[in-house]
PDB file of C-alpha atoms in Angstrom:
ATOM      1  CA  UNK A1360      -0.917 -11.131  -6.144  1.00  0.00           C
ATOM      2  CA  UNK A1361       1.719 -12.285  -3.711  1.00  0.00           C
ATOM      3  CA  UNK A1362       5.450 -12.068  -3.193  1.00  0.00           C
ATOM      4  CA  UNK A1363       7.660 -14.464  -1.097  1.00  0.00           C
ATOM      5  CA  UNK A1364       9.886 -12.548   1.203  1.00  0.00           C
ATOM      6  CA  UNK A1365      13.223 -14.189   0.082  1.00  0.00           C
ATOM      7  CA  UNK A1366      12.825 -12.464  -3.374  1.00  0.00           C
ATOM      8  CA  UNK A1367      12.806  -9.005  -1.866  1.00  0.00           C
ATOM      9  CA  UNK A1368      15.527  -9.635   0.776  1.00  0.00           C
ATOM     10  CA  UNK A1369      17.983 -10.200  -2.148  1.00  0.00           C
ATOM     11  CA  UNK A1370      17.036  -7.173  -4.251  1.00  0.00           C
ATOM     12  CA  UNK A1371      18.004  -3.554  -3.810  1.00  0.00           C
ATOM     13  CA  UNK A1372      15.270  -1.489  -2.219  1.00  0.00           C
ATOM     14  CA  UNK A1373      15.150   2.197  -2.447  1.00  0.00           C
ATOM     15  CA  UNK A1374      13.226   3.339   0.584  1.00  0.00           C
ATOM     16  CA  UNK A1375      14.209   6.944   0.622  1.00  0.00           C
ATOM     17  CA  UNK A1376      11.476   9.532   0.702  1.00  0.00           C
ATOM     18  CA  UNK A1377       8.544   7.709   2.305  1.00  0.00           C
ATOM     19  CA  UNK A1378       7.438   8.242   5.857  1.00  0.00           C
ATOM     20  CA  UNK A1379       5.640   5.626   7.917  1.00  0.00           C
ATOM     21  CA  UNK A1380       2.593   6.286  10.058  1.00  0.00           C
ATOM     22  CA  UNK A1381       2.824  10.030   9.912  1.00  0.00           C
ATOM     23  CA  UNK A1382      -0.665  11.601  10.586  1.00  0.00           C
ATOM     24  CA  UNK A1383       0.828  15.043   9.734  1.00  0.00           C
ATOM     25  CA  UNK A1384       1.619  13.848   6.250  1.00  0.00           C
ATOM     26  CA  UNK A1385      -1.963  12.519   5.830  1.00  0.00           C
ATOM     27  CA  UNK A1386      -3.378  15.955   6.982  1.00  0.00           C
ATOM     28  CA  UNK A1387      -1.730  17.438   3.816  1.00  0.00           C
ATOM     29  CA  UNK A1388      -4.392  15.588   1.796  1.00  0.00           C
ATOM     30  CA  UNK A1389      -6.050  17.615  -1.013  1.00  0.00           C
ATOM     31  CA  UNK A1390      -9.145  16.546  -2.841  1.00  0.00           C
ATOM     32  CA  UNK A1391      -7.855  15.761  -6.314  1.00  0.00           C
ATOM     33  CA  UNK A1392     -10.520  13.275  -7.357  1.00  0.00           C
ATOM     34  CA  UNK A1393     -14.287  13.519  -7.075  1.00  0.00           C
ATOM     35  CA  UNK A1394     -14.384  10.396  -4.917  1.00  0.00           C
ATOM     36  CA  UNK A1395     -11.885  11.791  -2.367  1.00  0.00           C
ATOM     37  CA  UNK A1396     -13.602  13.754   0.333  1.00  0.00           C
ATOM     38  CA  UNK A1397     -11.035  15.231   2.790  1.00  0.00           C
ATOM     39  CA  UNK A1398     -13.128  14.597   5.842  1.00  0.00           C
ATOM     40  CA  UNK A1399     -13.882  10.974   4.865  1.00  0.00           C
ATOM     41  CA  UNK A1400     -10.251  10.340   3.993  1.00  0.00           C
ATOM     42  CA  UNK A1401      -8.925  11.614   7.353  1.00  0.00           C
ATOM     43  CA  UNK A1402     -11.574   9.831   9.396  1.00  0.00           C
ATOM     44  CA  UNK A1403     -10.816   6.512   7.656  1.00  0.00           C
ATOM     45  CA  UNK A1404      -7.089   7.068   7.929  1.00  0.00           C
ATOM     46  CA  UNK A1405      -7.201   7.821  11.613  1.00  0.00           C
ATOM     47  CA  UNK A1406      -9.382   4.568  12.119  1.00  0.00           C
ATOM     48  CA  UNK A1407      -6.887   2.493  10.246  1.00  0.00           C
ATOM     49  CA  UNK A1408      -3.882   3.852  12.242  1.00  0.00           C
ATOM     50  CA  UNK A1409      -5.786   3.218  15.417  1.00  0.00           C
ATOM     51  CA  UNK A1410      -6.382  -0.487  14.388  1.00  0.00           C
ATOM     52  CA  UNK A1411      -2.583  -0.892  13.939  1.00  0.00           C
ATOM     53  CA  UNK A1412      -2.388  -0.483  10.143  1.00  0.00           C
ATOM     54  CA  UNK A1413       0.577   1.189   8.738  1.00  0.00           C
ATOM     55  CA  UNK A1414       0.785   3.925   6.074  1.00  0.00           C
ATOM     56  CA  UNK A1415       3.612   5.025   3.926  1.00  0.00           C
ATOM     57  CA  UNK A1416       3.363   8.562   2.643  1.00  0.00           C
ATOM     58  CA  UNK A1417       5.266  10.906   0.465  1.00  0.00           C
ATOM     59  CA  UNK A1418       5.042  14.723   0.969  1.00  0.00           C
ATOM     60  CA  UNK A1419       6.851  17.351  -1.045  1.00  0.00           C
ATOM     61  CA  UNK A1420       6.404  21.105  -0.535  1.00  0.00           C
ATOM     62  CA  UNK A1421       3.412  20.546   1.820  1.00  0.00           C
ATOM     63  CA  UNK A1422       1.571  18.355  -0.721  1.00  0.00           C
ATOM     64  CA  UNK A1423       0.619  14.710   0.012  1.00  0.00           C
ATOM     65  CA  UNK A1424       1.789  13.073  -3.210  1.00  0.00           C
ATOM     66  CA  UNK A1425       0.963   9.489  -2.404  1.00  0.00           C
ATOM     67  CA  UNK A1426       0.213   6.795   0.174  1.00  0.00           C
ATOM     68  CA  UNK A1427      -0.033   3.085   0.501  1.00  0.00           C
ATOM     69  CA  UNK A1428      -1.338   0.971   3.399  1.00  0.00           C
ATOM     70  CA  UNK A1429       0.132  -2.163   5.077  1.00  0.00           C
ATOM     71  CA  UNK A1430      -1.506  -4.592   7.424  1.00  0.00           C
ATOM     72  CA  UNK A1431       1.128  -6.802   9.223  1.00  0.00           C
ATOM     73  CA  UNK A1432      -1.341  -9.657   9.606  1.00  0.00           C
ATOM     74  CA  UNK A1433      -4.530 -10.247   7.938  1.00  0.00           C
ATOM     75  CA  UNK A1434      -6.593 -13.456   7.700  1.00  0.00           C
ATOM     76  CA  UNK A1435      -9.545 -12.317   5.511  1.00  0.00           C
ATOM     77  CA  UNK A1436     -10.656  -9.435   3.451  1.00  0.00           C
ATOM     78  CA  UNK A1437     -13.727  -8.492   1.546  1.00  0.00           C
ATOM     79  CA  UNK A1438     -12.840  -7.426  -1.985  1.00  0.00           C
ATOM     80  CA  UNK A1439     -15.520  -5.069  -2.941  1.00  0.00           C
ATOM     81  CA  UNK A1440     -14.378  -4.842  -6.666  1.00  0.00           C
ATOM     82  CA  UNK A1441     -15.201  -8.589  -7.125  1.00  0.00           C
ATOM     83  CA  UNK A1442     -17.854  -8.816  -4.311  1.00  0.00           C
ATOM     84  CA  UNK A1443     -16.179 -11.679  -2.518  1.00  0.00           C
ATOM     85  CA  UNK A1444     -14.090 -12.593   0.550  1.00  0.00           C
ATOM     86  CA  UNK A1445     -10.412 -13.773   0.277  1.00  0.00           C
ATOM     87  CA  UNK A1446      -8.720 -15.800   2.867  1.00  0.00           C
ATOM     88  CA  UNK A1447      -4.933 -15.180   3.154  1.00  0.00           C
ATOM     89  CA  UNK A1448      -2.187 -17.455   3.929  1.00  0.00           C
ATOM     90  CA  UNK A1449      -1.170 -17.760   7.530  1.00  0.00           C
ATOM     91  CA  UNK A1450       1.369 -15.024   8.529  1.00  0.00           C
ATOM     92  CA  UNK A1451       0.493 -12.866   5.630  1.00  0.00           C
ATOM     93  CA  UNK A1452       1.102  -9.142   5.373  1.00  0.00           C
ATOM     94  CA  UNK A1453      -1.183  -7.228   3.051  1.00  0.00           C
ATOM     95  CA  UNK A1454      -0.380  -4.004   0.989  1.00  0.00           C
ATOM     96  CA  UNK A1455      -3.521  -2.124  -0.244  1.00  0.00           C
ATOM     97  CA  UNK A1456      -5.120   1.282  -0.761  1.00  0.00           C
ATOM     98  CA  UNK A1457      -2.519   3.134  -2.625  1.00  0.00           C
ATOM     99  CA  UNK A1458      -2.885   6.458  -4.445  1.00  0.00           C
ATOM    100  CA  UNK A1459      -0.529   8.829  -6.284  1.00  0.00           C
ATOM    101  CA  UNK A1460      -1.410  12.411  -6.770  1.00  0.00           C
ATOM    102  CA  UNK A1461      -1.933  13.312 -10.494  1.00  0.00           C
ATOM    103  CA  UNK A1462       0.969  15.738 -10.512  1.00  0.00           C
ATOM    104  CA  UNK A1463       3.337  13.042  -9.156  1.00  0.00           C
ATOM    105  CA  UNK A1464       2.459  10.158 -11.468  1.00  0.00           C
ATOM    106  CA  UNK A1465       5.159   8.711 -13.617  1.00  0.00           C
ATOM    107  CA  UNK A1466       7.908   9.458 -11.019  1.00  0.00           C
ATOM    108  CA  UNK A1467       8.075   5.958  -9.528  1.00  0.00           C
ATOM    109  CA  UNK A1468       6.437   6.851  -6.202  1.00  0.00           C
ATOM    110  CA  UNK A1469       4.061   3.861  -6.298  1.00  0.00           C
ATOM    111  CA  UNK A1470       7.120   1.508  -6.809  1.00  0.00           C
ATOM    112  CA  UNK A1471       9.092   3.081  -3.981  1.00  0.00           C
ATOM    113  CA  UNK A1472       6.049   2.902  -1.625  1.00  0.00           C
ATOM    114  CA  UNK A1473       5.461  -0.775  -2.401  1.00  0.00           C
ATOM    115  CA  UNK A1474       9.222  -1.573  -1.940  1.00  0.00           C
ATOM    116  CA  UNK A1475       9.222   0.236   1.349  1.00  0.00           C
ATOM    117  CA  UNK A1476       6.114  -1.527   2.646  1.00  0.00           C
ATOM    118  CA  UNK A1477       7.330  -5.010   1.515  1.00  0.00           C
ATOM    119  CA  UNK A1478      10.843  -4.393   2.973  1.00  0.00           C
ATOM    120  CA  UNK A1479       9.258  -3.450   6.363  1.00  0.00           C
ATOM    121  CA  UNK A1480       6.770  -6.325   6.326  1.00  0.00           C
ATOM    122  CA  UNK A1481       9.555  -8.899   5.760  1.00  0.00           C
ATOM    123  CA  UNK A1482      11.650  -7.512   8.725  1.00  0.00           C
ATOM    124  CA  UNK A1483       9.283  -9.751  10.821  1.00  0.00           C
ATOM    125  CA  UNK A1484      10.701 -13.253  10.215  1.00  0.00           C
ATOM    126  CA  UNK A1485       7.388 -14.813  10.667  1.00  0.00           C
ATOM    127  CA  UNK A1486       6.019 -13.178   7.562  1.00  0.00           C
ATOM    128  CA  UNK A1487       5.760 -15.935   4.963  1.00  0.00           C
ATOM    129  CA  UNK A1488       4.093 -13.953   2.201  1.00  0.00           C
ATOM    130  CA  UNK A1489       3.020 -10.427   1.267  1.00  0.00           C
ATOM    131  CA  UNK A1490      -0.164  -9.911  -0.715  1.00  0.00           C
ATOM    132  CA  UNK A1491      -1.614  -7.113  -2.719  1.00  0.00           C
ATOM    133  CA  UNK A1492      -4.785  -6.769  -4.747  1.00  0.00           C
ATOM    134  CA  UNK A1493      -5.020  -4.658  -7.860  1.00  0.00           C
ATOM    135  CA  UNK A1494      -8.110  -4.259 -10.110  1.00  0.00           C
ATOM    136  CA  UNK A1495      -7.256  -6.110 -13.333  1.00  0.00           C
ATOM    137  CA  UNK A1496      -7.952  -3.052 -15.528  1.00  0.00           C
ATOM    138  CA  UNK A1497      -5.283  -1.102 -13.686  1.00  0.00           C
ATOM    139  CA  UNK A1498      -2.286  -2.236 -15.803  1.00  0.00           C
ATOM    140  CA  UNK A1499       0.400   0.196 -14.615  1.00  0.00           C
ATOM    141  CA  UNK A1500       0.517  -0.987 -10.971  1.00  0.00           C
ATOM    142  CA  UNK A1501       0.271  -4.611 -12.008  1.00  0.00           C
ATOM    143  CA  UNK A1502       3.395  -4.150 -14.131  1.00  0.00           C
ATOM    144  CA  UNK A1503       5.147  -2.557 -11.183  1.00  0.00           C
ATOM    145  CA  UNK A1504       4.344  -5.171  -8.581  1.00  0.00           C
ATOM    146  CA  UNK A1505       5.218  -7.935 -11.091  1.00  0.00           C
ATOM    147  CA  UNK A1506       8.543  -6.344 -11.704  1.00  0.00           C
ATOM    148  CA  UNK A1507       9.167  -6.306  -7.982  1.00  0.00           C
ATOM    149  CA  UNK A1508       8.507 -10.036  -7.702  1.00  0.00           C
ATOM    150  CA  UNK A1509       4.855 -10.381  -7.097  1.00  0.00           C
ATOM    151  CA  UNK A1510       3.151 -13.270  -8.875  1.00  0.00           C
ATOM    152  CA  UNK A1511      -0.505 -13.741  -9.764  1.00  0.00           C
ATOM    153  CA  UNK A1512      -2.343 -16.243  -7.448  1.00  0.00           C
TER     154      UNK A1512
END
């Protein structure tokens, strides 16, 4: 899915509550799913930050409630869910790797994180498009990004 920057520059963006690139926030991670190992999560997060990726986090009362990743420029990615590579448009930003803690679902944190990441991505005037990829069976985030202005490609 993709969104053209001009769509989001004209819309109201509520960016309150999300922090960018805060390792301290990521260190509040709790294992809430069987596939989330704390050590693996933090190792991967540190590696992504070291590579220049950005993370948007939301912490309340010492609990990491959600995160979403942004890559300012990406040319190609391997999409493991469909076992294929995808080549992005030139000057593309990519939003991926989001999660919302079970106790925070239904509060709009995913929407606010996507809006914040898109807003920041389009502050670079050379960004021509922002992409995201969502597994087709995950209907809720698809509805959210479509309501923000993303379109299926």
